[in-house]
C-alpha positions in Angstrom: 89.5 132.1 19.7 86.6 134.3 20.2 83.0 132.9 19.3 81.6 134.1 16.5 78.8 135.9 16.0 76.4 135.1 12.5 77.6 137.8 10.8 81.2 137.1 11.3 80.3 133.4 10.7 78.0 135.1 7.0 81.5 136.7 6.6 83.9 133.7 6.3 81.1 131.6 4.5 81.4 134.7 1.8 84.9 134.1 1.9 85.0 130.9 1.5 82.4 130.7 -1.3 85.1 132.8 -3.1 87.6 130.2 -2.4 89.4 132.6 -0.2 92.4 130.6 1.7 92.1 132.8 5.1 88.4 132.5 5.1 88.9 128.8 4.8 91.7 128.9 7.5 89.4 130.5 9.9 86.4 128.6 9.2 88.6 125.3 9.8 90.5 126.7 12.9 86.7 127.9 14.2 85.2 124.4 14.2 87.8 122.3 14.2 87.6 120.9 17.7 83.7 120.5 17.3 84.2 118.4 13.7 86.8 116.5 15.3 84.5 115.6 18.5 82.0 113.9 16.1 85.3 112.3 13.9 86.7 110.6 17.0 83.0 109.0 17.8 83.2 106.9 14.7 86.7 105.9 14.6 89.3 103.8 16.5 92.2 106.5 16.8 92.8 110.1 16.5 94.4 109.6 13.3 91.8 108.1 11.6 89.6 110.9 12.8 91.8 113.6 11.4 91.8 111.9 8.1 87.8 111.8 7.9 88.1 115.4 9.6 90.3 116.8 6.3 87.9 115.1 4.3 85.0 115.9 5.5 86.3 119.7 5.4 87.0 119.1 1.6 83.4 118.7 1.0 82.3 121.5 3.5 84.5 123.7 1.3 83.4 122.4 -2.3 80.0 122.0 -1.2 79.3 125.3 0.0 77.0 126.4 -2.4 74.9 123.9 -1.5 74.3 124.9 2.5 71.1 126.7 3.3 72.0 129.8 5.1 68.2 130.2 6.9 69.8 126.5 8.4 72.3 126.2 11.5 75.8 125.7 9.7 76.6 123.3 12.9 74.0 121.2 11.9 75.2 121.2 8.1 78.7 120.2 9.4 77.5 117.4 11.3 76.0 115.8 8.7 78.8 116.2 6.5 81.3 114.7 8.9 78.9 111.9 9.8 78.3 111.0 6.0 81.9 111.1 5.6 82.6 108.8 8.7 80.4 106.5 7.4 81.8 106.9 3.8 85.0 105.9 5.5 83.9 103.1 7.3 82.2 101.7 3.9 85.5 101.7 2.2 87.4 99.9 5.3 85.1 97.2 6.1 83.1 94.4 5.0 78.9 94.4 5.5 79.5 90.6 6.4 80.6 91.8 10.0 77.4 93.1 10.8 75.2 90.6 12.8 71.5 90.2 11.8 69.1 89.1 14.3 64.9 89.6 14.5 64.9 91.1 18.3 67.5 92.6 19.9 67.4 92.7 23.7 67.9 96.1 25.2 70.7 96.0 27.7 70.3 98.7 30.6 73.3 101.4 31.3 73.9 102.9 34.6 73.6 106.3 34.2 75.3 107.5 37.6 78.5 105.4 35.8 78.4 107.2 32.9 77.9 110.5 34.2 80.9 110.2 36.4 83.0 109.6 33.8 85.0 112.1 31.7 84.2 113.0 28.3 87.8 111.9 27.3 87.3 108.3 28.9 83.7 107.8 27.4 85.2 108.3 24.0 88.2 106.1 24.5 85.5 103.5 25.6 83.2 103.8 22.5 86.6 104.0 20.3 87.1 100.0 21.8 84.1 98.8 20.4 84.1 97.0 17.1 83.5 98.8 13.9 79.7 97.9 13.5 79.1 98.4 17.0 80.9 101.9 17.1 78.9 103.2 14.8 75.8 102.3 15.1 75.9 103.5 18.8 77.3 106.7 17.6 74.5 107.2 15.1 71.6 106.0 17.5 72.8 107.3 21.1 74.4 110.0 20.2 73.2 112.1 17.1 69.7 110.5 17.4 68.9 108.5 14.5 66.5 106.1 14.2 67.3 102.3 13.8 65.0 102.5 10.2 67.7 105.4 9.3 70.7 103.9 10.4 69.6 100.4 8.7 69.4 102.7 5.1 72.8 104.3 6.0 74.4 101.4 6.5 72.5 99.2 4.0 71.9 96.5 7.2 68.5 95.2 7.8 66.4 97.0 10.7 67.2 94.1 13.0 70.8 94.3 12.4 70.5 97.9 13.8 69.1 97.0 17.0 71.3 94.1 17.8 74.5 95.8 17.1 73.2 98.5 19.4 72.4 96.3 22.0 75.6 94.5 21.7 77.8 97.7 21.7 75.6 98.8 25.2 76.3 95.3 26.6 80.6 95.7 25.5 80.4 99.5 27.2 78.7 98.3 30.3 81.0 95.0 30.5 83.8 97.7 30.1 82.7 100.5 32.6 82.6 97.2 34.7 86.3 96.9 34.8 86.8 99.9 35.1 84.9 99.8 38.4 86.3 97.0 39.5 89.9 98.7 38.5 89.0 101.6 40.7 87.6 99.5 43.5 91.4 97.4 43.8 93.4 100.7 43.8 91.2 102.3 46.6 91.4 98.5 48.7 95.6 98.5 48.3 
């Protein structure tokens, strides 16, 4: 599908605001893949992901009225999946799973690992870790928010934040790891 330009994009927003069913269709078909890249960073399986995906599209499309045009609508989306990931993950699980510790020590990456790695394999990675850990990596390494922000979203204390962060960095690098060590046996056979 062709990128669209702002006015096309102005177009199907119209549309949409009218409750127009193609609009909607094309404004879903459009972004789908880019909602469902920030779905699958908060959940365990592609299913789940396509249920916070539809949900998250619900509110796009009922809460319309509300987006600031002057404003990047890829931003607005974001936010709207993200909120609804989290919404999500607040009706599944408990706040007792959530560690709280003062300090949290920070637990280096290699980054010539990572990079190697496919987008595709990186995800299935993050998708292993443990609820809490999944998402407050998501929120903090990947869409930037502090751990003072994250601690409000997920009503955890600030130190919480910080530990399950450093926990889910220790899990990825204990997994990336294997994975090495994986590659290294099939190359020695």
């Amino acid at each position: 599908m062709p990128e669209y330009t702002s006015a096309v994009l102005i177009e199907l927003l119209d549309g949409c605001l009218q409750k127009n069913r193609r609009s909607q269709e094309l404004l879903y078909k459009q972004f789908y893949g880019y909602a469902m890249s920030i779905c699958l960073r908060y959940t365990r399986s592609r299913e789940e992901a396509k249920e916070i995906l539809n949900d998250g599209f619900y509110k796009v499309f009922t809460k319309l009225d509300t987006f600031d045009s002057s404003r990047s609508f890829k931003t607005w989306l974001s936010r709207i999946m993200i909120n609804t990931a989290l919404d999500h993950y607040r009706q599944e699980v408990r706040r007792d799973i959530f560690d709280d510790v003062e300090v949290a020590d920070n637990v280096t990456v290699d980054e010539t690992v990572i990079s190697k790695l496919a987008h595709e394999e990186l995800l299935e990675l993050i998708q292993k870790l443990t609820p809490s850990y999944r998402l407050v990596f998501s929120l903090s390494v990947i869409d930037g928010y502090t751990h003072e922000e994250i601690a409000d979203q997920l009503n955890i204390s600030v130190g919480a934040s910080k530990s399950n962060l450093s926990r889910a960095r220790e899990k990825l690098r204990e997994m990336l790891s294997k994975i090495n060590i994986g590659d290294y046996d099939r190359v020695t056979r």
